[in-house]
mmCIF file with all atom_site columns, C-alpha atoms in Angstrom:
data_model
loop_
_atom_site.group_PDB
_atom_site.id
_atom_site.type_symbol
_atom_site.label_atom_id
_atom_site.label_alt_id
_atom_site.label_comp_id
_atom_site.label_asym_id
_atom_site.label_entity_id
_atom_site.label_seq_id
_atom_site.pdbx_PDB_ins_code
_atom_site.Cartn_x
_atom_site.Cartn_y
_atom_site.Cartn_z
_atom_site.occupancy
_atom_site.B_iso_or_equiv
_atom_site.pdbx_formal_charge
_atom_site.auth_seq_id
_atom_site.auth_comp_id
_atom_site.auth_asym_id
_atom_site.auth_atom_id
_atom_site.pdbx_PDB_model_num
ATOM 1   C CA . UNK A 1 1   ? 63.409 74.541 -79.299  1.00 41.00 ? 1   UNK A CA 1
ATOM 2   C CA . UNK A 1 2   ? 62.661 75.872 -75.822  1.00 41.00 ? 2   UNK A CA 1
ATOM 3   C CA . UNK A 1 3   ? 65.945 76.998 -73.085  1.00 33.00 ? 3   UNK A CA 1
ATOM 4   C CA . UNK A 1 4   ? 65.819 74.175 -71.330  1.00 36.00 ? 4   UNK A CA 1
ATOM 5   C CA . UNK A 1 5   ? 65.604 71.376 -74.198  1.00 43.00 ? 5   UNK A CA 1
ATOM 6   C CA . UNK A 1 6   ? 68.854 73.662 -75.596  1.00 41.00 ? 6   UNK A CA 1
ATOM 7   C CA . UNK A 1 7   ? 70.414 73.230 -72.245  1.00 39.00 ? 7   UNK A CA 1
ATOM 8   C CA . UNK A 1 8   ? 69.721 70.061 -71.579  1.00 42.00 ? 8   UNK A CA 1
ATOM 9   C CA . UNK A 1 9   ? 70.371 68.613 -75.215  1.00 46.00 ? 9   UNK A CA 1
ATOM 10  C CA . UNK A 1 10  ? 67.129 67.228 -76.055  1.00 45.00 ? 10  UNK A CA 1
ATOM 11  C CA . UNK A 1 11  ? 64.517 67.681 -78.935  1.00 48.00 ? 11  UNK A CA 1
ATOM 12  C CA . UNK A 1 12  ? 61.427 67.700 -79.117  1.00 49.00 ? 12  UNK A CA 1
ATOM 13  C CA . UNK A 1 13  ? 59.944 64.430 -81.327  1.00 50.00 ? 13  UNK A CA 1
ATOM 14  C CA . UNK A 1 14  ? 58.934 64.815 -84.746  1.00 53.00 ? 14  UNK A CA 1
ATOM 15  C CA . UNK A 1 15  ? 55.436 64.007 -85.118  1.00 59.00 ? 15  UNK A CA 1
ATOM 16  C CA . UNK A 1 16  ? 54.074 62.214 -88.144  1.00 67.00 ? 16  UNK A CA 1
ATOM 17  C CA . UNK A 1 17  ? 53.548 64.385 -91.301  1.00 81.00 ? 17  UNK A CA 1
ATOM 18  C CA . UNK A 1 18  ? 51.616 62.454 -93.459  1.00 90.00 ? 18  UNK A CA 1
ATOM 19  C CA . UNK A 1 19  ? 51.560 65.237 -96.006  1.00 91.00 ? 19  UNK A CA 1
ATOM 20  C CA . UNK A 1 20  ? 55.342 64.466 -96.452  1.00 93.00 ? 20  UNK A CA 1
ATOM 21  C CA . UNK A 1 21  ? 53.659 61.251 -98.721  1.00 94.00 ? 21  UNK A CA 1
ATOM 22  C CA . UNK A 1 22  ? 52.484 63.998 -101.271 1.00 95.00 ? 22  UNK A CA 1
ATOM 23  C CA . UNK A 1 23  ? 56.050 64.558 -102.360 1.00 95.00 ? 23  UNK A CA 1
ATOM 24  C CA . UNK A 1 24  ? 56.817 61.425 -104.101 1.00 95.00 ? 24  UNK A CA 1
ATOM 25  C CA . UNK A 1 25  ? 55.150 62.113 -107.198 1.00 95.00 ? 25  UNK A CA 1
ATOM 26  C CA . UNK A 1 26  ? 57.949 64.764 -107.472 1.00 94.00 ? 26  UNK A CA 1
ATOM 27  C CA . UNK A 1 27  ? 60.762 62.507 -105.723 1.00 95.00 ? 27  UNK A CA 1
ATOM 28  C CA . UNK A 1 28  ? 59.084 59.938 -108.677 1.00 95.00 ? 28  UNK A CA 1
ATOM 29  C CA . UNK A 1 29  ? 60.009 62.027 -111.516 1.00 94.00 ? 29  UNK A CA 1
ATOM 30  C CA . UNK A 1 30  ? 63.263 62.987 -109.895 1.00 94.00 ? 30  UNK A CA 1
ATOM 31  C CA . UNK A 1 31  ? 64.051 58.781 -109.868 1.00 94.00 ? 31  UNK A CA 1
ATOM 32  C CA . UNK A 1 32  ? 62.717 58.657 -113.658 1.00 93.00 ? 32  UNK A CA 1
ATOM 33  C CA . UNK A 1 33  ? 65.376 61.099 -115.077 1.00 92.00 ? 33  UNK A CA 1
ATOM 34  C CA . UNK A 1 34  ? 68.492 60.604 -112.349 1.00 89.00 ? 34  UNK A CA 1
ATOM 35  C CA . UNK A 1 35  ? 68.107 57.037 -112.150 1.00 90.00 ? 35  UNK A CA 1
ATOM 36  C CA . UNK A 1 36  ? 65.694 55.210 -114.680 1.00 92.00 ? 36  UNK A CA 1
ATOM 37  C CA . UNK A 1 37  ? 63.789 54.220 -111.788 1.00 94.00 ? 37  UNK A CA 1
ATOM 38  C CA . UNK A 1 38  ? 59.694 53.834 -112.589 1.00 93.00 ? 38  UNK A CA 1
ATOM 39  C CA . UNK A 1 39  ? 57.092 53.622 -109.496 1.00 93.00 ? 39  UNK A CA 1
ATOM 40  C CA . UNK A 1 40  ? 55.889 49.694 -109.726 1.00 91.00 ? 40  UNK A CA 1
ATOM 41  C CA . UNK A 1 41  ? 52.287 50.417 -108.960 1.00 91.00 ? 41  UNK A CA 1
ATOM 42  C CA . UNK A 1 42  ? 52.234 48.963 -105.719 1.00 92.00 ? 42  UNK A CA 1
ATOM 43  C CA . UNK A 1 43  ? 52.636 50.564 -102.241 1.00 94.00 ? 43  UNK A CA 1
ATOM 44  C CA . UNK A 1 44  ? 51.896 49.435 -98.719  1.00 94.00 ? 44  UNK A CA 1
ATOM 45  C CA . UNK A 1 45  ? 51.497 50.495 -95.095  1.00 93.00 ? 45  UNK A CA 1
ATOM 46  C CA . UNK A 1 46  ? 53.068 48.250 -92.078  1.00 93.00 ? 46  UNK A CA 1
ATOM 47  C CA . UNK A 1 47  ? 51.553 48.324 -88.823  1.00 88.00 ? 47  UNK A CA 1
ATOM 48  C CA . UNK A 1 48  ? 52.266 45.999 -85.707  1.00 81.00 ? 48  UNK A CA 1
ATOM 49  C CA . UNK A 1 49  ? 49.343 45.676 -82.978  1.00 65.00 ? 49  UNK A CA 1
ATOM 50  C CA . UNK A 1 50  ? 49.884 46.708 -79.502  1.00 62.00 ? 50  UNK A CA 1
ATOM 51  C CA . UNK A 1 51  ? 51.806 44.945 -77.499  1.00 58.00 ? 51  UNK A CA 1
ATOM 52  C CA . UNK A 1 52  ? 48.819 42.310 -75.741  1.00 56.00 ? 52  UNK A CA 1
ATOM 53  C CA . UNK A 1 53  ? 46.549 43.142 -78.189  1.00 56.00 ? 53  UNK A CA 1
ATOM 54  C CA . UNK A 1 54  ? 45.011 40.308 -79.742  1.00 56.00 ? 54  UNK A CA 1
ATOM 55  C CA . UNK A 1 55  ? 46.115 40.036 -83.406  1.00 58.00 ? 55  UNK A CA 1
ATOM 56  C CA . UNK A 1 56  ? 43.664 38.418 -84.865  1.00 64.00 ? 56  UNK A CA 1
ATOM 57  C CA . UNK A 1 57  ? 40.868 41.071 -83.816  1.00 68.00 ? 57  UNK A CA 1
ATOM 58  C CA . UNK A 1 58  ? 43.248 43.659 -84.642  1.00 66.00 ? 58  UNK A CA 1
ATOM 59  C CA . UNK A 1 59  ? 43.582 42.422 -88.014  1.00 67.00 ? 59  UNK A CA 1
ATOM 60  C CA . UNK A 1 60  ? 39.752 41.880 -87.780  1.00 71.00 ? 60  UNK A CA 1
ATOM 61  C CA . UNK A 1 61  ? 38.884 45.530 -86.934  1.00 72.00 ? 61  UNK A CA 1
ATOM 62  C CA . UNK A 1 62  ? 41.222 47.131 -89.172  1.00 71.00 ? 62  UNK A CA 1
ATOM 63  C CA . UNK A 1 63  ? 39.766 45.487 -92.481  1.00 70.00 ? 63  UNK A CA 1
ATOM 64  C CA . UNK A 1 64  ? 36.212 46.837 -91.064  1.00 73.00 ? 64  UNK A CA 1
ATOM 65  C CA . UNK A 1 65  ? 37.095 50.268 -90.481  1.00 69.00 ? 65  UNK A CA 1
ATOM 66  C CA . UNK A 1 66  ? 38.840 50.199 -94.026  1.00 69.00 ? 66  UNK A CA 1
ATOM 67  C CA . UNK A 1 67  ? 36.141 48.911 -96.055  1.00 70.00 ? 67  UNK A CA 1
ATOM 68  C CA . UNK A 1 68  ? 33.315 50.705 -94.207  1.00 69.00 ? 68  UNK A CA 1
ATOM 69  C CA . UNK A 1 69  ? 34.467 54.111 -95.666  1.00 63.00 ? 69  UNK A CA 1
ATOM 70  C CA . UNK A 1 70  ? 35.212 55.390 -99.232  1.00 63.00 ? 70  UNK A CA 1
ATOM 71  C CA . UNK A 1 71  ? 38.760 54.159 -98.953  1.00 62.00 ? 71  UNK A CA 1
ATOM 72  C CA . UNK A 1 72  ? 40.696 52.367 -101.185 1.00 70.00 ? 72  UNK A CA 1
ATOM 73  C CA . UNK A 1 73  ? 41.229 48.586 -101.183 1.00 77.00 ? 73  UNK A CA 1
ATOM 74  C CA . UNK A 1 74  ? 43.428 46.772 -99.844  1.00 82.00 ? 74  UNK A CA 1
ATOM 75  C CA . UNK A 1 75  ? 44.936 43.121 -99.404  1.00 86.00 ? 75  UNK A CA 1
ATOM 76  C CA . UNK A 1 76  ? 46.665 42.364 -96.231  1.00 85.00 ? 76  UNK A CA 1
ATOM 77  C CA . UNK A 1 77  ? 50.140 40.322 -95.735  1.00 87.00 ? 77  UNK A CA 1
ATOM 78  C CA . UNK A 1 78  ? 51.991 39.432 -92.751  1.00 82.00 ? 78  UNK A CA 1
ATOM 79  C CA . UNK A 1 79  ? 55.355 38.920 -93.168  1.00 81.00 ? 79  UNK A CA 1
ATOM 80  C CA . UNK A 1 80  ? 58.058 36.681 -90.912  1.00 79.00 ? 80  UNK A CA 1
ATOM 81  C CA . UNK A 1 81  ? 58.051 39.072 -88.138  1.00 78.00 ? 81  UNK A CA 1
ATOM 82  C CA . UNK A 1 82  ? 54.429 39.384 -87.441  1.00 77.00 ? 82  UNK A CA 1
ATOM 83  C CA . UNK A 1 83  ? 54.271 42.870 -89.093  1.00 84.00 ? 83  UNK A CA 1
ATOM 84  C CA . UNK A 1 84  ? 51.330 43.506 -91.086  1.00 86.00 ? 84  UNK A CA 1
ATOM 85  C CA . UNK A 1 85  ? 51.262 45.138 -94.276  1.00 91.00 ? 85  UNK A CA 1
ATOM 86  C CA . UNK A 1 86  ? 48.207 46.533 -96.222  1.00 90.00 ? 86  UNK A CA 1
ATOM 87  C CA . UNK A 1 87  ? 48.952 46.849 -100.348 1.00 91.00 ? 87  UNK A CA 1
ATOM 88  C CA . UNK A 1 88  ? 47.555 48.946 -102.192 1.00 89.00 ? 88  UNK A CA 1
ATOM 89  C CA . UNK A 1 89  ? 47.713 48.370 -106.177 1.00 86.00 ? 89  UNK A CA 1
ATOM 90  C CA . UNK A 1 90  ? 47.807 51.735 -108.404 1.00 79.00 ? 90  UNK A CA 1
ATOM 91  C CA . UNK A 1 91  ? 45.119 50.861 -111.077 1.00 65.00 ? 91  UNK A CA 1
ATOM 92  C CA . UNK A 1 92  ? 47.356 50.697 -114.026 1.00 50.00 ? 92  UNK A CA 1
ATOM 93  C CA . UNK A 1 93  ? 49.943 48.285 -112.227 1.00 41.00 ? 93  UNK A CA 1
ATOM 94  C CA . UNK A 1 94  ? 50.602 44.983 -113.227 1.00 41.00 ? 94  UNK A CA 1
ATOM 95  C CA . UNK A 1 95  ? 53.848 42.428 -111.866 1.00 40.00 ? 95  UNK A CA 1
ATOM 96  C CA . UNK A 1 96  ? 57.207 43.831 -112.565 1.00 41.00 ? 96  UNK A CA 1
ATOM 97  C CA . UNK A 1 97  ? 56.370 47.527 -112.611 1.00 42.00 ? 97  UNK A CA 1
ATOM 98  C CA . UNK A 1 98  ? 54.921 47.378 -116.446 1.00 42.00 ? 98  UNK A CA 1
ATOM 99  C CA . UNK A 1 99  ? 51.871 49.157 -118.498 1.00 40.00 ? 99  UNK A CA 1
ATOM 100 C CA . UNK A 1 100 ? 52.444 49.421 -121.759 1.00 41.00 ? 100 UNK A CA 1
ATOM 101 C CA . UNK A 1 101 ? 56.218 50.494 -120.637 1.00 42.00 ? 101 UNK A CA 1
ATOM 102 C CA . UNK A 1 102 ? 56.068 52.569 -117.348 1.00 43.00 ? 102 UNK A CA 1
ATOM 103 C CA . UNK A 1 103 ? 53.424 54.249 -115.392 1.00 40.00 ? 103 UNK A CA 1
ATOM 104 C CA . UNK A 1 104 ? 52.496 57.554 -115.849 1.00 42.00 ? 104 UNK A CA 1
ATOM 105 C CA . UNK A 1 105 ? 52.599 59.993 -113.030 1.00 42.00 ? 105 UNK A CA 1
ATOM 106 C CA . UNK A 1 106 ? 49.320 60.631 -112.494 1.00 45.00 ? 106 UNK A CA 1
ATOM 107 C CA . UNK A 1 107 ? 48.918 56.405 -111.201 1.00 72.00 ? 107 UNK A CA 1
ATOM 108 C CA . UNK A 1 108 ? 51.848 57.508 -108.493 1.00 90.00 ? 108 UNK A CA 1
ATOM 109 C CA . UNK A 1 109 ? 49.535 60.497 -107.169 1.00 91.00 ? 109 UNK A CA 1
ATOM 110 C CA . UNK A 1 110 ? 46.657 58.146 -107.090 1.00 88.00 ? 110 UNK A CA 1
ATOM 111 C CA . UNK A 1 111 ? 48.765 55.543 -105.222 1.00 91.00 ? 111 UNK A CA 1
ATOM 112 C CA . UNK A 1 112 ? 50.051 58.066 -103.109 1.00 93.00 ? 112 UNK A CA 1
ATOM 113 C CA . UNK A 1 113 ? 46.351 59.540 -101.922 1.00 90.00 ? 113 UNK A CA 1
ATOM 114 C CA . UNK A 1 114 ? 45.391 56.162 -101.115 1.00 88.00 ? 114 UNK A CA 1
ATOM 115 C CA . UNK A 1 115 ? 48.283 55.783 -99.036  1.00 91.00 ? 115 UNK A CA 1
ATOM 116 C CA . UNK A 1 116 ? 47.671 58.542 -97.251  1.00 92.00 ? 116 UNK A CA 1
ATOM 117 C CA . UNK A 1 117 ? 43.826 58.019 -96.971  1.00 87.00 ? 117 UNK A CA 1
ATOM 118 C CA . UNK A 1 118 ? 45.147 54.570 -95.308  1.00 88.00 ? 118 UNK A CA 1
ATOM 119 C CA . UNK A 1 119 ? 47.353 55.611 -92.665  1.00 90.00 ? 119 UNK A CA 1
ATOM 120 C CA . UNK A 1 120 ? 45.069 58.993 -92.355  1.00 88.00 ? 120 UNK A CA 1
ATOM 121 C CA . UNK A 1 121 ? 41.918 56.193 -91.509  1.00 83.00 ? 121 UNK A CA 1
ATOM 122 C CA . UNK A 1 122 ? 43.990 54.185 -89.238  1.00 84.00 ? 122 UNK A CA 1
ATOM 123 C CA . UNK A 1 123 ? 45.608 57.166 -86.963  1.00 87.00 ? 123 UNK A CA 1
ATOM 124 C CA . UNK A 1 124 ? 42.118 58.702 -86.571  1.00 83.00 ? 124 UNK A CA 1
ATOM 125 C CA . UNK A 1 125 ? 40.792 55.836 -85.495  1.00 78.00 ? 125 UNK A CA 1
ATOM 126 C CA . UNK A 1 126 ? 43.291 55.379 -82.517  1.00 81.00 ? 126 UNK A CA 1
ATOM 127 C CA . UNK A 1 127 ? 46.200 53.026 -84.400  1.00 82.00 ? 127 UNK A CA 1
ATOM 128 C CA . UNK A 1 128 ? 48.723 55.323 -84.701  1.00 86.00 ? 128 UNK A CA 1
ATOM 129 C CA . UNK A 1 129 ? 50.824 54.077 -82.328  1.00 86.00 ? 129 UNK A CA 1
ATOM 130 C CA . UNK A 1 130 ? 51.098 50.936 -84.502  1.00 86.00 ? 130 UNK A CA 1
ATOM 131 C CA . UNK A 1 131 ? 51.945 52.592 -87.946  1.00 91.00 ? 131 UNK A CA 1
ATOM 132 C CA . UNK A 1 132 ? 55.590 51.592 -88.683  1.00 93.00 ? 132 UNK A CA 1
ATOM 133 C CA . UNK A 1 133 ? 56.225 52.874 -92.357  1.00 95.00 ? 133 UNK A CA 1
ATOM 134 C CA . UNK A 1 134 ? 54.566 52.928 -95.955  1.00 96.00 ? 134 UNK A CA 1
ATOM 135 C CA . UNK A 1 135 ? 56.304 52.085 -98.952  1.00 96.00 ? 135 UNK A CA 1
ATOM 136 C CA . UNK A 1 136 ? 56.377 52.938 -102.440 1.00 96.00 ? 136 UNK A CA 1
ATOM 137 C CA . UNK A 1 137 ? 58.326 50.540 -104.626 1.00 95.00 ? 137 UNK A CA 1
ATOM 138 C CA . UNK A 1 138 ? 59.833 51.494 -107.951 1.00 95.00 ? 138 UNK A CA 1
ATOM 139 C CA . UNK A 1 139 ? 61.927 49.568 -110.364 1.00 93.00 ? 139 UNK A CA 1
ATOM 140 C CA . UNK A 1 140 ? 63.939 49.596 -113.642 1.00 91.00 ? 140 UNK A CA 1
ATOM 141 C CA . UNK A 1 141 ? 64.323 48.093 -117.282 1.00 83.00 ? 141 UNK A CA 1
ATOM 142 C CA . UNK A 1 142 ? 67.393 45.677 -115.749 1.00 89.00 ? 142 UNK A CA 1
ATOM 143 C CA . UNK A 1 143 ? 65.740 44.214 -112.672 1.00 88.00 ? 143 UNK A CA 1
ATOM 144 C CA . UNK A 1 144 ? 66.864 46.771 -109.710 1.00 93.00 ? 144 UNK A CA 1
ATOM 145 C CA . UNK A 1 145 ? 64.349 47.741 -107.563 1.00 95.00 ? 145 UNK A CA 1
ATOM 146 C CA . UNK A 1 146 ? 64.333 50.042 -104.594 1.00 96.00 ? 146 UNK A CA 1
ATOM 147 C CA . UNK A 1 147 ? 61.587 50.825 -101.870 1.00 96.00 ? 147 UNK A CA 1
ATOM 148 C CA . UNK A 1 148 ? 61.290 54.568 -101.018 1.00 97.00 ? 148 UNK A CA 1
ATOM 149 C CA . UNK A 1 149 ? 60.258 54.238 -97.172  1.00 97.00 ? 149 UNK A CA 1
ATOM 150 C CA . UNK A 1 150 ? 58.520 56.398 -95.326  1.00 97.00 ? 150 UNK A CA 1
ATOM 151 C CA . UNK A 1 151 ? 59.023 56.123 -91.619  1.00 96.00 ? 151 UNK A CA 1
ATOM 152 C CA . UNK A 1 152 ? 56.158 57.298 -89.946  1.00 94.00 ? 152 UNK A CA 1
ATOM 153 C CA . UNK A 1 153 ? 57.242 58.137 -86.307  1.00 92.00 ? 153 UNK A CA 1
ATOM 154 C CA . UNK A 1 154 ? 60.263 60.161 -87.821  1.00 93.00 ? 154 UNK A CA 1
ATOM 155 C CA . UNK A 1 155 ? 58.680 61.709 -90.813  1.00 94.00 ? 155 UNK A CA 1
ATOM 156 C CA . UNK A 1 156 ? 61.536 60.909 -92.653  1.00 96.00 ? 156 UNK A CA 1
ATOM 157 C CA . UNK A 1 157 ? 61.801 58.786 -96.148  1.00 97.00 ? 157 UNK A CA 1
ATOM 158 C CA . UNK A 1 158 ? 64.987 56.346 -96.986  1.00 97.00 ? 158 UNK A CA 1
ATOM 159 C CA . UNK A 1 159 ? 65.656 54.103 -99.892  1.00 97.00 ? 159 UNK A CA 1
ATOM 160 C CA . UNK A 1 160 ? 65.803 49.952 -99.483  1.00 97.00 ? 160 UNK A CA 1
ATOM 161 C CA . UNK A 1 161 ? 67.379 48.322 -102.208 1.00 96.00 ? 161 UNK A CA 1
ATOM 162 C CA . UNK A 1 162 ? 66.820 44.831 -101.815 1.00 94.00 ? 162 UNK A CA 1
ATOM 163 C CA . UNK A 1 163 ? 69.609 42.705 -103.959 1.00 93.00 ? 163 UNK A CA 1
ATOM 164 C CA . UNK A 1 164 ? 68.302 38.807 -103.403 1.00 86.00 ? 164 UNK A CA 1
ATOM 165 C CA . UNK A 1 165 ? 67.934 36.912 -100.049 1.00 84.00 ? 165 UNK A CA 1
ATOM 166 C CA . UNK A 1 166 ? 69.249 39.077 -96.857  1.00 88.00 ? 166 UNK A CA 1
ATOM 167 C CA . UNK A 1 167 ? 71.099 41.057 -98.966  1.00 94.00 ? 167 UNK A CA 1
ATOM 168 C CA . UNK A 1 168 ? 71.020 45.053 -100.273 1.00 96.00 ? 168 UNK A CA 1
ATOM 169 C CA . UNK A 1 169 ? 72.060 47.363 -102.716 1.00 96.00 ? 169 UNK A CA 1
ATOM 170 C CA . UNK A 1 170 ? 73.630 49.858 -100.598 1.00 96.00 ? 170 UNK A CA 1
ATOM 171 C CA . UNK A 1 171 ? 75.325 51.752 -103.631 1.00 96.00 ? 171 UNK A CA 1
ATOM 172 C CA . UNK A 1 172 ? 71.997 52.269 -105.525 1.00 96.00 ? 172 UNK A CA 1
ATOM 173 C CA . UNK A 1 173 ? 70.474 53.371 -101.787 1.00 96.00 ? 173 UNK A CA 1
ATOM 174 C CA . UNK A 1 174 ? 72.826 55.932 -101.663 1.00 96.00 ? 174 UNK A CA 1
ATOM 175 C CA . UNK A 1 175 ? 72.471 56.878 -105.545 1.00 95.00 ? 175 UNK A CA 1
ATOM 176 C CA . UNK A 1 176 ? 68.509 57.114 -104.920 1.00 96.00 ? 176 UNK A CA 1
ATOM 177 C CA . UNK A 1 177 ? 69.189 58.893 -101.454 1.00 96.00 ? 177 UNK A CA 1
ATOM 178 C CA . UNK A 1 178 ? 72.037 61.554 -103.671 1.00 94.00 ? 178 UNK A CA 1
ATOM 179 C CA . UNK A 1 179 ? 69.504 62.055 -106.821 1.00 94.00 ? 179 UNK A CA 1
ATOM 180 C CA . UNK A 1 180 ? 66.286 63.163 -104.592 1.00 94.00 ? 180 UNK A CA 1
ATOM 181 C CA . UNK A 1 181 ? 68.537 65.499 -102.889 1.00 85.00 ? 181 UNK A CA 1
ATOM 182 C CA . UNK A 1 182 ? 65.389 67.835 -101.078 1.00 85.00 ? 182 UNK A CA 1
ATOM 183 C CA . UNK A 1 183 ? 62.380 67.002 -103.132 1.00 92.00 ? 183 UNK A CA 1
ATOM 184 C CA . UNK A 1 184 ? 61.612 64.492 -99.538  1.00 95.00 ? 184 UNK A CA 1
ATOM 185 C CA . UNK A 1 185 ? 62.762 64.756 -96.137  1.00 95.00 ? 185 UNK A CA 1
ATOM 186 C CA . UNK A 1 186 ? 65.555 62.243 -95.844  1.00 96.00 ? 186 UNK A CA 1
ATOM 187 C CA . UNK A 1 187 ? 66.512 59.930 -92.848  1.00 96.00 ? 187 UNK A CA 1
ATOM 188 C CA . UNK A 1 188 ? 69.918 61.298 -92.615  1.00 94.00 ? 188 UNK A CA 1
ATOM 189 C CA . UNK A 1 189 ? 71.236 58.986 -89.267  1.00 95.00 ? 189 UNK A CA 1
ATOM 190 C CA . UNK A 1 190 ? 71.206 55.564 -91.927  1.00 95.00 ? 190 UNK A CA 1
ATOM 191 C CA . UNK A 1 191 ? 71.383 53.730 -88.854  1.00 95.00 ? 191 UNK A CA 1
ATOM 192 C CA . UNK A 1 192 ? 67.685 54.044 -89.083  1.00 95.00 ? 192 UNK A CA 1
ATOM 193 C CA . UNK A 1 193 ? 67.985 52.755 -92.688  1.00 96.00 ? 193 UNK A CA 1
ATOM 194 C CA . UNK A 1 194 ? 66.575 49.307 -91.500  1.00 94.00 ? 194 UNK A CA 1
ATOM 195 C CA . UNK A 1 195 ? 65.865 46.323 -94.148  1.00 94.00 ? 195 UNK A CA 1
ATOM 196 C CA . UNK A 1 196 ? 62.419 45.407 -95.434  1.00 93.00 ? 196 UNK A CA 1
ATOM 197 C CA . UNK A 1 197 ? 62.830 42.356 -97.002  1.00 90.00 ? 197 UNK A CA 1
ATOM 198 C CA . UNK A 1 198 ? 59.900 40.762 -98.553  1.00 86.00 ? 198 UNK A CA 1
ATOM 199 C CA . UNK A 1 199 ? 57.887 44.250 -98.224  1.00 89.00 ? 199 UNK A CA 1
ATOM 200 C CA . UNK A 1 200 ? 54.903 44.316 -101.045 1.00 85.00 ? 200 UNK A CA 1
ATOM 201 C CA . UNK A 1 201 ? 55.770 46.172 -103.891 1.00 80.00 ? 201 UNK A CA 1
ATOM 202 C CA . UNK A 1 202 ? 59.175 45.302 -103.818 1.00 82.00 ? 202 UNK A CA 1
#
């Protein structure tokens, strides 16, 4: 931090770190023995055009530029706030979480490269500035299931634990947040900790 930043009580932003994604294959073992929590297969990446921008072309253009390369594919959803989300499906995943049991950790590393190729594709190509967050959803043998998000403007991760209709699980957010202790760099101000209801993958 430069003198006058110190002085004047301001920091410099964190930029985006998509190699922070490359830890939850660790953070997804970590879940597995602290918490019984298994990845569900399914991940996704939010973005929001520009403000003005016309949506539909956005949309449009964003689909091209995805399937014109060697990425992986993916299904878009727009949830009730106009966000956009593009879901990726590991390929053992199937609804509820379940293959023969429980994924094995080499289908979260393979989620989590195509993550990253996604966002990695997008910023390149000038839409950073409308990457919210990806999300990795994980689950467990009695129904819980909790979102690790990663927010992409912070470069930090925090757990949503949605627990039916506009409501969450804020113990098992803080269990999740208190079992990956540093294997990811947590959102510490949980201000920021904001709801995702209806995310994929969730």
């Amino acid at each position: 931090m430069s003198f006058w930043r110190s002085l004047l009580g301001r920091s410099k932003p964190v930029q985006p770190d998509l190699d922070a994604l490359f830890g939850l294959p660790s953070a997804a073992l970590t879940l597995r023995a602290g918490a019984g929590l298994t990845p569900t297969g399914t991940g996704s990446v939010a973005f929001r055009a520009a403000e003005g921008a016309a949506f539909a072309d956005v949309e449009r253009d964003v689909t091209a530029l995805l399937d014109a390369g060697d990425g992986p594919p993916v299904e878009q959803r727009t949830d009730d706030y106009g966000y956009t989300w593009l879901v990726v499906r590991g390929d053992a995943s199937t609804e509820g979480g379940e293959s023969g049991g429980e994924l094995v950790d080499t289908d979260i590393t393979g989620l989590v490269t195509d993550l990253h190729a996604v966002n990695s594709t997008l910023e390149a190509n000038g839409y950073g500035p409308s990457l919210l967050c990806s999300l990795v959803g994980f689950t467990d043998g009695s129904g819980r299931r909790v979102g690790l998000v990663y927010l992409y403007k912070r470069g930090t991760f925090y757990p949503f634990a949605p627990a039916g209709g506009q409501r969450r699980d804020n113990a098992l957010e803080l269990q999740v947040e208190a079992a990956l202790g540093d294997d990811l760099p947590m959102e510490r101000d949980r201000s920021r900790w904001f709801p995702v209801y209806g995310a994929p993958g969730l």
